[in-house]
Amino acid sequence: MPGPMGRGAASERAKDFKGTIKKLIAYIAHERVALVVSIACAIASVIFNVLGPRILGQATTELFNGLAAKVMGTGSIDFTKIGYILSMLLCLYVTSALMNLVQGWLMTGLTQRVCYRMRREIIAKVDRMPLSYFETNSVGDVMSRVTNDVDTLGQSLNQSVTQLITSITQIIGVAAMMLSVSPIMAGMTFLTVPVSLVLVVVVVRSSQRYFRRQQSILGMVDGIIEESFSGQSVIKVFNREERAVADFDVQNRNLYESGWRSQFFSGLMQPIMNFVANLAYVAVVIVGAFLAIAGTITLGDIQAFMQYVRNFTQPITQLSQVSNMLQMLSAAAERVFEFLGEPEETPDAATPELPPCRGEVDFEHVRFGYTPNKTIIHDFSCHVEPGQTVAIVGPTGAGKTTLMKLLMRFYDVNAGSITVDGVDLRDYARDDLRANFAMVLQDTWLFTGTIRENIRYGRAGASDEEVEAAARAALADHFIRTLPGGYDFELNEDASNVSQGQRQLLTIARAFIADRPILILDEATSNVDTRTEERIQRAMDALMQGRTSFVIAHRLSTIRNADKILVLRDGDIVESGTHEELLAKNGFYAELYNAQFAEGGEED
């Protein structure tokens, strides 16, 4: 299975920014009411803010005229009028703050609901994905899409939509107010816009590819970390700590390079826009002074205009920041939508009305390959009676586990058919088909939780008494009761606080409580010592009673009592029969058996 490095090439291909934004807009369309109200509140908040400087300018003009009249002895300061103006200003700002609060509350809720929905859809998508996807993609990369990319999308969406709307509204509103104050000074301010836009476009184009690469490399880094944690014992055994660190350093360095470049270009926005704003500010002050001297505008108008200059350049700066956030948003959303758009398992058929499964299985001229140009199973045929135990043996790569994947319909055959009780597997809904199977695998899978919960995983509605009965049947009851808490003993993340043999007995107990008519045992004793193997073998013998059982085993002595042994080589059955019959033939099975006996691995 390729590690996280396997996705490096794909991350460099061209990305569809516009297409991704369109998909995102369509995705959040069901939140249109909250979005529209939030946008309306944001616009109202900006409008009230934009009116503020002009009203404050009126208060300043009134105060200045009153002082001038008082000095000339022709009048006095009208504090009542000034108080009325300031009261109006306070009401505007309070209303603006309330509108801003409402839009923030609505937008935060919207983005969190979108993230919640995305995570749910990703997890639901995982359940619909074919097994081939998980065998060819990094776990860490998928985890990064669920965590990092969705979080980045949520944060960027929350900030970018609000800032985009408020910035555009503020630019339009401030421009209108500046024109109403002084078209001359407004024109001078507007001259800075093309300069700002050119600089923004240059910076955005430079930063875009680094933001996209940063998100992709982050998935690779997560994959390496996940693999290092899960394979820590192997890394230490082979003294590969330095190599593991070196492999991580390569991607960590790439992440550092992309990260600092993207953040550097993003950080250029603020100083560049401040520089342009300061140039406009200086020009407005100089021209405004001459206009005031000429009596064209009042002192309050100059004060208001100076505030408008700041308010005009500020949203341009925000728009430049929004452009960066939109790049991050697009990169993250594209990775999420890419995963959600991955091919799923072929649609299920509607399972016909059938009597309870008896366990009769037929393989008829089965042909299969994971890739079109490499066939693994060439022409496999076999009939299995209900309740029979069929052992499948052969060298590594012969196709033993592949046959079981086909039987469970993790993959569909390329040619031929597999039937259960005379019904083609493709005519079953997958859930209905797999409800007839229980599995005990070489790699024991137990989740963090109590032993009782792990056994009950085989049948969710099982009572505590049934759980304990299954454990007794699997010969696991004794060791469970010796643990602190017994059946309530908490297994850790990898169930490493119990032995390998004990983990295997727990999976057998899980299969017992599932009570399915067909059983698959895939090298279930290959990772344990001989004494533990004997105990597990006794538990499996009890489990196989009355069930159609398929047993894959390398230790051939464990399948001597099988009703039928199929010997596979290069995807074909080369021999079949009982243990004694195959030894008597002195063929390939006898060769495998004698090789194990010669190595001291088996006893007759």
Coordinates of C-alpha atoms in Angstrom, one line a residue:
M1 CA 0.0 0.0 0.0
P2 CA 1.5 3.3 -0.9
G3 CA 2.3 5.6 1.9
P4 CA 1.6 9.3 2.1
M5 CA 4.3 10.0 -0.3
G6 CA 2.2 8.4 -3.0
R7 CA 0.0 11.4 -3.4
G8 CA 2.8 13.9 -4.1
A9 CA 2.4 13.9 -7.8
A10 CA -1.3 14.4 -7.8
S11 CA -1.0 17.5 -5.6
E12 CA 0.9 19.4 -8.2
R13 CA -1.8 19.3 -10.9
A14 CA -3.8 22.4 -11.8
K15 CA -6.7 23.2 -9.5
D16 CA -10.2 24.5 -10.5
F17 CA -10.7 27.5 -8.3
K18 CA -13.9 28.8 -9.9
G19 CA -15.4 25.3 -10.1
T20 CA -14.7 24.6 -6.4
I21 CA -16.3 27.9 -5.3
K22 CA -19.4 27.1 -7.4
K23 CA -19.6 23.7 -5.7
L24 CA -19.2 25.3 -2.3
I25 CA -22.0 27.8 -3.1
A26 CA -24.3 25.0 -4.2
Y27 CA -23.3 23.0 -1.1
I28 CA -24.4 25.7 1.3
A29 CA -27.5 26.6 -0.6
H30 CA -29.7 25.0 2.1
E31 CA -28.4 27.6 4.5
R32 CA -29.6 30.4 2.2
V33 CA -31.9 32.0 4.7
A34 CA -29.3 32.4 7.4
L35 CA -26.8 33.5 4.8
V36 CA -29.1 36.2 3.4
V37 CA -30.0 37.5 6.8
S38 CA -26.4 37.5 7.9
I39 CA -25.4 39.5 4.7
A40 CA -28.2 41.9 5.3
C41 CA -27.1 42.5 8.8
A42 CA -23.5 43.0 7.7
I43 CA -24.6 45.5 5.1
A44 CA -26.7 47.4 7.6
S45 CA -23.9 47.5 10.1
V46 CA -21.5 49.0 7.5
I47 CA -24.0 51.6 6.4
F48 CA -24.6 52.8 9.9
N49 CA -20.8 53.0 10.4
V50 CA -20.3 54.9 7.1
L51 CA -22.8 57.5 8.2
G52 CA -21.0 58.1 11.5
P53 CA -18.0 60.2 10.3
R54 CA -20.3 62.6 8.4
I55 CA -22.5 63.2 11.4
L56 CA -19.4 63.5 13.6
G57 CA -18.1 66.1 11.2
Q58 CA -21.4 68.1 11.7
A59 CA -20.7 68.2 15.4
T60 CA -17.2 69.3 14.8
T61 CA -18.4 72.1 12.4
E62 CA -21.0 73.2 15.0
L63 CA -18.4 73.3 17.7
F64 CA -15.9 75.2 15.6
N65 CA -18.5 77.8 14.4
G66 CA -19.7 78.2 18.0
L67 CA -16.1 78.9 19.2
A68 CA -15.6 81.3 16.4
A69 CA -18.8 83.1 17.2
K70 CA -17.9 83.2 20.9
V71 CA -14.5 84.7 20.1
M72 CA -16.0 87.3 17.8
G73 CA -18.7 88.0 20.5
T74 CA -21.5 87.3 18.0
G75 CA -22.9 84.1 19.6
S76 CA -22.1 81.1 21.7
I77 CA -21.7 77.3 21.5
D78 CA -25.0 75.5 21.0
F79 CA -24.4 72.4 23.3
T80 CA -28.0 71.3 22.9
K81 CA -27.5 70.9 19.1
I82 CA -24.1 69.2 19.6
G83 CA -25.6 66.8 22.2
Y84 CA -28.4 65.9 19.8
I85 CA -25.9 65.2 17.0
L86 CA -23.8 63.1 19.3
S87 CA -26.8 61.2 20.6
M88 CA -27.8 60.4 17.0
L89 CA -24.2 59.2 16.4
L90 CA -24.3 57.0 19.5
C91 CA -27.6 55.4 18.3
L92 CA -26.0 54.7 14.9
Y93 CA -23.0 53.0 16.4
V94 CA -25.0 50.9 18.9
T95 CA -27.3 49.8 16.1
S96 CA -24.3 49.0 13.9
A97 CA -22.7 46.9 16.8
L98 CA -26.0 45.0 17.3
M99 CA -26.3 44.2 13.6
N100 CA -22.6 43.1 13.6
L101 CA -23.3 40.8 16.6
V102 CA -26.3 39.2 14.8
Q103 CA -24.5 38.6 11.6
G104 CA -21.5 37.1 13.5
W105 CA -23.8 34.8 15.4
L106 CA -25.6 33.7 12.3
M107 CA -22.4 33.2 10.2
T108 CA -20.7 31.2 13.0
G109 CA -23.7 28.9 13.3
L110 CA -23.8 28.5 9.5
T111 CA -20.2 27.6 9.1
Q112 CA -20.3 25.2 12.0
R113 CA -23.3 23.5 10.5
V114 CA -21.6 23.2 7.1
C115 CA -18.5 21.7 8.8
Y116 CA -20.7 19.3 10.8
R117 CA -22.5 18.2 7.6
M118 CA -19.2 17.8 5.8
R119 CA -17.7 15.6 8.5
R120 CA -20.9 13.5 8.6
E121 CA -20.8 13.1 4.8
I122 CA -17.1 12.2 4.8
I123 CA -17.7 9.5 7.4
A124 CA -20.8 8.2 5.6
K125 CA -18.7 8.3 2.4
V126 CA -16.1 6.1 4.0
D127 CA -18.8 3.4 4.5
R128 CA -19.7 3.5 0.8
M129 CA -16.1 3.4 -0.5
P130 CA -14.8 0.3 -2.1
L131 CA -12.1 -1.6 -0.2
S132 CA -9.6 -0.8 -3.0
Y133 CA -9.6 2.9 -2.0
F134 CA -8.3 2.1 1.5
E135 CA -5.7 -0.3 0.1
T136 CA -4.2 2.4 -2.2
N137 CA -4.5 5.6 -0.1
S138 CA -2.9 6.9 3.0
V139 CA -4.9 6.9 6.2
G140 CA -3.3 10.2 7.3
D141 CA -4.3 11.9 4.1
V142 CA -8.0 11.0 4.6
M143 CA -7.7 12.1 8.3
S144 CA -6.3 15.4 7.1
R145 CA -9.3 16.0 4.9
V146 CA -11.7 15.2 7.8
T147 CA -9.8 17.4 10.3
N148 CA -7.4 20.0 8.8
D149 CA -9.2 20.7 5.6
V150 CA -12.7 20.9 7.1
D151 CA -11.4 23.2 9.9
T152 CA -9.6 25.4 7.4
L153 CA -12.7 25.5 5.2
G154 CA -14.9 26.5 8.2
Q155 CA -12.6 29.2 9.5
S156 CA -12.0 30.7 6.0
L157 CA -15.7 30.6 5.1
N158 CA -16.7 32.3 8.3
Q159 CA -14.3 35.2 7.8
S160 CA -14.1 35.5 4.0
V161 CA -17.9 35.8 3.3
T162 CA -18.5 38.4 6.0
Q163 CA -15.4 40.4 5.1
L164 CA -16.1 40.2 1.4
I165 CA -19.6 41.6 1.8
T166 CA -18.7 44.3 4.4
S167 CA -15.6 45.4 2.4
I168 CA -17.5 45.8 -0.8
T169 CA -20.4 47.6 0.9
Q170 CA -17.9 49.8 2.8
I171 CA -16.1 50.7 -0.4
I172 CA -19.3 51.7 -2.2
G173 CA -20.7 53.6 0.9
V174 CA -17.5 55.4 1.7
A175 CA -17.1 56.4 -2.0
A176 CA -20.5 57.8 -2.1
M177 CA -20.0 59.8 1.1
M178 CA -16.6 61.1 -0.1
L179 CA -18.2 62.3 -3.4
S180 CA -20.9 64.1 -1.4
V181 CA -18.2 65.9 0.7
S182 CA -15.7 66.8 -2.0
P183 CA -15.5 65.4 -5.5
I184 CA -12.0 66.8 -5.9
M185 CA -10.5 65.0 -2.8
A186 CA -12.6 61.9 -3.7
G187 CA -11.0 61.8 -7.1
M188 CA -7.5 62.0 -5.6
T189 CA -8.3 59.1 -3.3
F190 CA -9.8 57.0 -6.1
L191 CA -6.5 57.3 -8.0
T192 CA -4.9 54.9 -5.4
V193 CA -7.4 52.1 -6.2
P194 CA -5.7 50.9 -9.5
V195 CA -2.3 50.9 -7.7
S196 CA -3.8 48.8 -4.9
L197 CA -5.5 46.4 -7.2
V198 CA -2.4 45.8 -9.3
L199 CA -0.4 45.0 -6.1
V200 CA -3.1 42.7 -4.8
V201 CA -3.3 40.7 -8.0
V202 CA 0.5 40.3 -8.0
V203 CA 0.6 39.1 -4.4
V204 CA -2.4 36.8 -4.8
R205 CA -1.1 35.1 -7.9
S206 CA 2.2 34.5 -6.1
S207 CA 0.7 33.1 -3.0
Q208 CA -2.0 30.9 -4.6
R209 CA 0.1 28.0 -5.5
Y210 CA 1.8 28.0 -2.0
F211 CA -1.5 27.8 -0.2
R212 CA -2.6 24.9 -2.4
R213 CA 0.6 23.1 -1.9
Q214 CA 0.5 23.7 1.9
Q215 CA -2.8 22.0 2.3
S216 CA -1.7 19.0 0.2
I217 CA 1.6 18.6 2.0
L218 CA -0.2 18.8 5.4
G219 CA -2.0 15.6 4.4
M220 CA 1.3 13.9 3.7
V221 CA 2.7 15.0 7.0
D222 CA -0.3 13.7 8.8
G223 CA 0.1 10.4 7.0
I224 CA 3.7 10.0 8.0
I225 CA 2.9 10.8 11.7
E226 CA 0.1 8.3 11.7
E227 CA 2.4 5.6 10.2
S228 CA 5.1 6.4 12.7
F229 CA 2.8 6.0 15.6
S230 CA 1.2 2.8 14.4
G231 CA 4.6 1.3 13.4
Q232 CA 6.7 2.5 16.4
S233 CA 7.6 -1.0 17.6
V234 CA 8.9 -2.0 14.1
I235 CA 10.8 1.2 13.7
K236 CA 12.6 0.6 17.0
V237 CA 13.3 -3.1 16.4
F238 CA 15.1 -2.3 13.1
N239 CA 16.8 0.8 14.5
R240 CA 15.1 3.0 11.9
E241 CA 14.4 6.0 14.2
E242 CA 16.8 8.2 12.3
R243 CA 15.3 7.2 8.9
A244 CA 11.8 7.8 10.2
V245 CA 12.8 11.3 11.4
A246 CA 14.6 11.9 8.1
D247 CA 11.6 10.9 6.1
F248 CA 9.4 13.2 8.2
D249 CA 12.0 16.0 7.9
V250 CA 11.7 16.0 4.1
Q251 CA 7.9 16.6 4.1
N252 CA 8.2 18.9 7.2
R253 CA 10.7 21.0 5.3
N254 CA 8.4 21.1 2.3
L255 CA 5.6 22.2 4.6
Y256 CA 7.8 24.8 6.1
E257 CA 8.8 26.2 2.7
S258 CA 5.2 26.4 1.5
G259 CA 3.9 27.7 4.8
W260 CA 6.4 30.6 5.2
R261 CA 6.1 31.6 1.5
S262 CA 2.3 31.6 1.6
Q263 CA 2.3 33.5 4.9
F264 CA 5.0 35.9 3.7
F265 CA 3.0 36.8 0.6
S266 CA -0.1 37.1 2.7
G267 CA 1.7 39.3 5.2
L268 CA 2.8 41.6 2.4
M269 CA -0.8 42.8 1.9
Q270 CA -1.0 44.9 5.0
P271 CA 2.2 47.0 4.7
I272 CA 1.6 47.5 0.9
M273 CA -1.9 48.7 1.5
N274 CA -0.9 50.9 4.4
F275 CA 1.8 52.5 2.3
V276 CA -0.8 53.3 -0.5
A277 CA -3.3 54.5 2.2
N278 CA -0.7 56.9 3.7
L279 CA 0.1 58.4 0.3
A280 CA -3.7 59.1 -0.2
Y281 CA -3.9 60.4 3.4
V282 CA -1.1 62.9 2.9
A283 CA -2.6 64.1 -0.4
V284 CA -6.0 64.6 1.1
V285 CA -4.7 66.6 4.0
I286 CA -2.7 69.0 1.7
V287 CA -5.6 69.5 -0.8
G288 CA -8.2 69.7 2.0
A289 CA -6.2 72.5 3.7
F290 CA -6.2 74.6 0.5
L291 CA -9.9 74.0 0.0
A292 CA -10.7 75.0 3.6
I293 CA -8.7 78.2 3.2
A294 CA -10.7 78.9 0.1
G295 CA -13.9 78.3 2.0
T296 CA -15.0 75.5 -0.3
I297 CA -15.4 73.0 2.5
T298 CA -15.8 73.2 6.3
L299 CA -13.4 71.9 9.0
G300 CA -15.9 69.2 9.9
D301 CA -15.9 68.0 6.3
I302 CA -12.1 67.7 6.3
Q303 CA -12.3 65.7 9.5
A304 CA -15.0 63.5 8.1
F305 CA -13.1 63.0 4.8
M306 CA -9.9 62.1 6.6
Q307 CA -11.8 59.3 8.4
Y308 CA -13.4 58.2 5.1
V309 CA -9.9 57.9 3.6
R310 CA -9.0 55.4 6.3
N311 CA -12.3 53.7 5.9
F312 CA -11.8 53.5 2.1
T313 CA -8.4 51.9 2.2
Q314 CA -9.2 49.6 5.0
P315 CA -11.7 47.5 3.0
I316 CA -9.3 47.3 0.1
T317 CA -6.8 45.8 2.5
Q318 CA -9.5 43.5 3.8
L319 CA -10.3 42.4 0.3
S320 CA -6.6 41.5 -0.2
Q321 CA -6.8 39.4 2.9
V322 CA -10.1 37.8 1.7
S323 CA -8.4 36.8 -1.5
N324 CA -5.8 34.8 0.6
M325 CA -8.6 33.3 2.7
L326 CA -10.4 32.3 -0.5
Q327 CA -7.3 30.6 -1.8
M328 CA -7.1 28.6 1.4
L329 CA -10.9 28.0 1.3
S330 CA -10.7 26.8 -2.3
A331 CA -7.7 24.5 -1.6
A332 CA -9.4 22.9 1.4
A333 CA -12.8 22.6 -0.2
E334 CA -11.3 21.1 -3.3
R335 CA -9.7 18.3 -1.3
V336 CA -12.9 17.6 0.6
F337 CA -15.0 17.6 -2.6
E338 CA -12.4 15.5 -4.3
F339 CA -12.9 12.8 -1.6
L340 CA -16.7 13.1 -1.6
G341 CA -16.5 12.7 -5.4
E342 CA -14.5 9.4 -5.3
P343 CA -16.1 6.4 -7.0
E344 CA -18.3 4.4 -4.6
E345 CA -19.2 0.8 -4.5
T346 CA -21.6 -0.2 -7.3
P347 CA -25.2 0.2 -6.4
D348 CA -26.8 -2.5 -4.3
A349 CA -29.4 -4.9 -5.7
A350 CA -32.6 -5.4 -3.7
T351 CA -32.1 -8.8 -1.9
P352 CA -34.8 -11.2 -2.9
E353 CA -37.1 -12.8 -0.3
L354 CA -35.0 -15.8 0.9
P355 CA -35.3 -18.4 3.6
P356 CA -32.6 -18.4 6.3
C357 CA -29.1 -18.9 4.8
R358 CA -28.0 -22.5 4.9
G359 CA -24.4 -21.8 3.8
E360 CA -24.2 -23.5 0.5
V361 CA -21.5 -21.7 -1.6
D362 CA -20.5 -22.2 -5.2
F363 CA -17.6 -20.6 -7.1
E364 CA -18.2 -21.0 -10.8
H365 CA -15.3 -20.2 -13.2
V366 CA -14.3 -17.2 -11.2
R367 CA -11.8 -14.8 -12.8
F368 CA -10.5 -11.7 -11.0
G369 CA -7.6 -9.2 -10.9
Y370 CA -7.2 -6.0 -8.9
T371 CA -6.0 -4.3 -12.1
P372 CA -7.2 -5.1 -15.6
N373 CA -3.8 -6.3 -16.9
K374 CA -3.0 -8.5 -13.9
T375 CA -5.3 -11.5 -13.3
I376 CA -4.8 -13.2 -9.9
I377 CA -7.7 -15.7 -10.0
H378 CA -7.8 -17.4 -13.4
D379 CA -10.5 -20.1 -13.4
F380 CA -11.6 -21.0 -9.9
S381 CA -14.6 -23.4 -9.4
C382 CA -15.6 -25.1 -6.1
H383 CA -18.8 -26.4 -4.5
V384 CA -19.2 -26.2 -0.7
E385 CA -22.0 -28.0 1.1
P386 CA -23.7 -26.4 4.1
G387 CA -21.8 -27.0 7.3
Q388 CA -18.6 -28.1 5.5
T389 CA -15.2 -26.9 6.5
V390 CA -13.1 -25.9 3.5
A391 CA -9.4 -25.2 4.0
I392 CA -7.6 -23.0 1.4
V393 CA -3.8 -23.4 1.4
G394 CA -1.0 -22.3 -0.9
P395 CA 2.1 -20.1 -1.1
T396 CA 1.9 -16.4 -0.5
G397 CA 0.2 -14.6 -3.4
A398 CA -1.7 -17.6 -4.6
G399 CA -5.0 -15.8 -4.1
K400 CA -6.3 -17.2 -0.8
T401 CA -7.3 -14.0 0.9
T402 CA -8.5 -12.5 -2.5
L403 CA -11.0 -15.4 -2.7
M404 CA -12.4 -14.4 0.7
K405 CA -12.6 -10.7 -0.3
L406 CA -14.7 -11.8 -3.3
L407 CA -16.9 -14.0 -1.1
M408 CA -17.6 -11.0 1.1
R409 CA -18.1 -8.9 -2.0
F410 CA -15.4 -6.4 -1.1
Y411 CA -14.7 -6.8 -4.8
D412 CA -16.9 -8.1 -7.6
V413 CA -15.6 -10.9 -9.9
N414 CA -14.4 -9.9 -13.4
A415 CA -16.0 -13.1 -14.8
G416 CA -17.9 -16.1 -13.6
S417 CA -20.0 -16.0 -10.5
I418 CA -20.1 -16.8 -6.7
T419 CA -23.4 -17.9 -5.3
V420 CA -24.7 -18.4 -1.7
D421 CA -27.7 -20.8 -1.5
G422 CA -27.9 -20.6 -5.3
V423 CA -28.2 -16.7 -5.4
D424 CA -25.5 -14.7 -7.1
L425 CA -23.7 -12.4 -4.7
R426 CA -24.4 -9.5 -7.0
D427 CA -28.1 -10.1 -6.4
Y428 CA -27.7 -9.4 -2.7
A429 CA -27.6 -6.1 -1.0
R430 CA -24.2 -6.0 0.6
D431 CA -25.5 -5.5 4.1
D432 CA -27.8 -8.5 3.7
L433 CA -25.0 -10.6 2.2
R434 CA -22.5 -9.8 5.0
A435 CA -25.1 -10.5 7.7
N436 CA -24.5 -14.1 6.9
F437 CA -20.8 -14.0 7.6
A438 CA -18.5 -13.8 10.6
M439 CA -14.8 -13.3 10.3
V440 CA -11.7 -14.0 12.5
L441 CA -8.7 -12.5 10.9
Q442 CA -4.9 -12.7 11.5
D443 CA -4.9 -9.0 12.3
T444 CA -7.2 -8.6 15.3
W445 CA -9.2 -5.4 15.3
L446 CA -10.4 -4.3 18.7
F447 CA -11.4 -0.7 19.5
T448 CA -10.9 1.4 22.6
G449 CA -13.5 0.4 25.1
T450 CA -14.4 -2.4 27.5
I451 CA -14.0 -6.1 26.7
R452 CA -17.8 -6.4 27.0
E453 CA -18.3 -3.7 24.3
N454 CA -15.8 -5.3 22.0
I455 CA -17.5 -8.7 22.2
R456 CA -20.9 -7.2 21.8
Y457 CA -19.7 -5.6 18.6
G458 CA -20.7 -8.8 16.9
R459 CA -24.4 -8.3 17.8
A460 CA -25.4 -5.0 19.3
G461 CA -28.5 -6.3 21.1
A462 CA -26.7 -9.1 23.0
S463 CA -27.3 -9.2 26.7
D464 CA -24.5 -9.4 29.3
E465 CA -25.3 -13.1 29.8
E466 CA -25.0 -13.8 26.1
V467 CA -21.7 -11.9 26.0
E468 CA -20.3 -14.0 28.9
A469 CA -21.6 -17.2 27.3
A470 CA -19.8 -16.3 24.0
A471 CA -16.6 -15.7 26.0
R472 CA -16.9 -19.1 27.7
A473 CA -17.5 -20.8 24.3
A474 CA -14.4 -19.0 23.0
L475 CA -12.3 -20.1 26.1
A476 CA -11.8 -16.5 26.9
D477 CA -13.9 -16.2 30.1
H478 CA -11.1 -17.3 32.4
F479 CA -8.5 -14.8 31.4
I480 CA -11.1 -12.0 31.2
R481 CA -12.1 -12.6 34.8
T482 CA -8.4 -12.3 35.9
L483 CA -8.2 -8.8 34.5
P484 CA -8.9 -5.7 36.7
G485 CA -12.6 -5.1 36.2
G486 CA -13.2 -8.3 34.3
Y487 CA -15.6 -7.8 31.4
D488 CA -15.4 -4.0 32.1
F489 CA -11.7 -3.9 31.6
E490 CA -10.8 -1.0 29.3
L491 CA -8.8 -1.9 26.2
N492 CA -6.4 0.8 25.0
E493 CA -6.1 2.1 21.5
D494 CA -4.3 -0.9 20.0
A495 CA -5.5 -3.3 22.7
S496 CA -1.9 -3.7 23.6
N497 CA -2.7 -4.1 27.2
V498 CA -3.7 -7.8 26.5
S499 CA -1.7 -10.4 24.7
Q500 CA -2.0 -11.3 21.0
G501 CA -3.5 -14.7 21.9
Q502 CA -6.1 -13.0 24.2
R503 CA -7.0 -10.5 21.5
Q504 CA -7.6 -13.4 19.1
L505 CA -9.8 -15.2 21.6
L506 CA -11.9 -12.0 22.0
T507 CA -12.4 -11.9 18.2
I508 CA -13.5 -15.5 18.3
A509 CA -16.0 -14.6 21.1
R510 CA -17.2 -11.8 18.9
A511 CA -17.8 -14.3 16.1
F512 CA -19.6 -16.6 18.5
I513 CA -22.1 -13.9 19.6
A514 CA -22.7 -12.9 15.9
D515 CA -23.9 -16.5 15.3
R516 CA -23.6 -16.3 11.5
P517 CA -24.1 -19.4 9.2
I518 CA -20.8 -18.8 7.2
L519 CA -17.5 -18.4 8.9
I520 CA -14.1 -17.1 7.5
L521 CA -10.9 -17.8 9.5
D522 CA -8.0 -16.0 7.8
E523 CA -4.7 -17.3 9.4
A524 CA -6.2 -16.7 12.8
T525 CA -3.4 -18.6 14.6
S526 CA -0.4 -17.4 12.7
N527 CA 0.7 -14.8 15.2
V528 CA 0.7 -16.9 18.4
D529 CA 2.9 -19.6 20.1
T530 CA 2.1 -23.3 19.9
R531 CA 0.4 -23.6 23.3
T532 CA -1.8 -20.6 22.7
E533 CA -2.5 -21.9 19.2
E534 CA -3.9 -25.1 20.6
R535 CA -6.2 -23.1 22.8
I536 CA -7.4 -20.9 20.0
Q537 CA -7.7 -24.0 17.7
R538 CA -10.1 -25.6 20.3
A539 CA -12.1 -22.4 20.4
M540 CA -12.3 -22.2 16.6
D541 CA -13.3 -25.9 16.3
A542 CA -16.2 -25.1 18.6
L543 CA -17.0 -22.0 16.6
M544 CA -17.1 -24.0 13.3
Q545 CA -19.6 -26.6 14.5
G546 CA -22.7 -26.5 12.3
R547 CA -21.3 -23.6 10.1
T548 CA -19.9 -23.5 6.6
S549 CA -16.3 -22.5 7.3
F550 CA -13.5 -21.3 5.1
V551 CA -10.1 -21.6 6.8
I552 CA -7.0 -20.0 5.4
A553 CA -3.9 -21.4 7.1
H554 CA -0.1 -21.6 6.6
R555 CA 0.3 -24.1 9.5
L556 CA -1.1 -27.1 7.7
S557 CA -1.4 -29.3 10.8
T558 CA -4.3 -27.0 11.9
I559 CA -6.5 -28.0 8.9
R560 CA -6.0 -31.8 8.9
N561 CA -9.7 -32.3 10.0
A562 CA -11.1 -30.1 7.2
D563 CA -13.8 -31.8 5.0
K564 CA -12.1 -30.4 1.9
I565 CA -8.7 -28.8 1.3
L566 CA -8.2 -26.7 -1.8
V567 CA -4.5 -26.2 -2.8
L568 CA -4.0 -22.9 -4.8
R569 CA -1.1 -21.9 -6.9
D570 CA -1.1 -18.8 -9.1
G571 CA -4.8 -18.4 -8.7
D572 CA -5.8 -21.9 -9.8
I573 CA -6.8 -25.1 -7.8
V574 CA -4.0 -27.5 -8.4
E575 CA -5.2 -30.1 -5.9
S576 CA -8.2 -30.8 -3.7
G577 CA -9.2 -33.5 -1.2
T578 CA -8.8 -34.4 2.4
H579 CA -5.5 -34.2 4.3
E580 CA -4.9 -37.9 3.9
E581 CA -5.9 -38.0 0.3
L582 CA -3.6 -35.1 -0.6
L583 CA -0.6 -36.6 1.3
A584 CA -1.2 -39.9 -0.6
K585 CA -1.1 -38.1 -3.9
N586 CA 2.5 -36.9 -3.0
G587 CA 1.9 -33.7 -4.9
F588 CA 2.2 -30.0 -4.2
Y589 CA 0.3 -30.2 -0.9
A590 CA 2.6 -33.0 0.3
E591 CA 5.5 -30.9 -0.8
L592 CA 4.3 -27.9 1.3
Y593 CA 3.5 -30.2 4.3
N594 CA 6.8 -32.0 4.2
A595 CA 8.6 -28.7 3.9
Q596 CA 7.0 -27.5 7.1
F597 CA 7.6 -30.8 8.8
A598 CA 11.3 -30.7 7.8
E599 CA 11.6 -27.2 9.3
G600 CA 10.1 -28.4 12.6
G601 CA 7.0 -26.3 12.0
E602 CA 4.5 -29.2 12.0
E603 CA 4.0 -32.5 13.6
D604 CA 2.1 -35.4 12.0

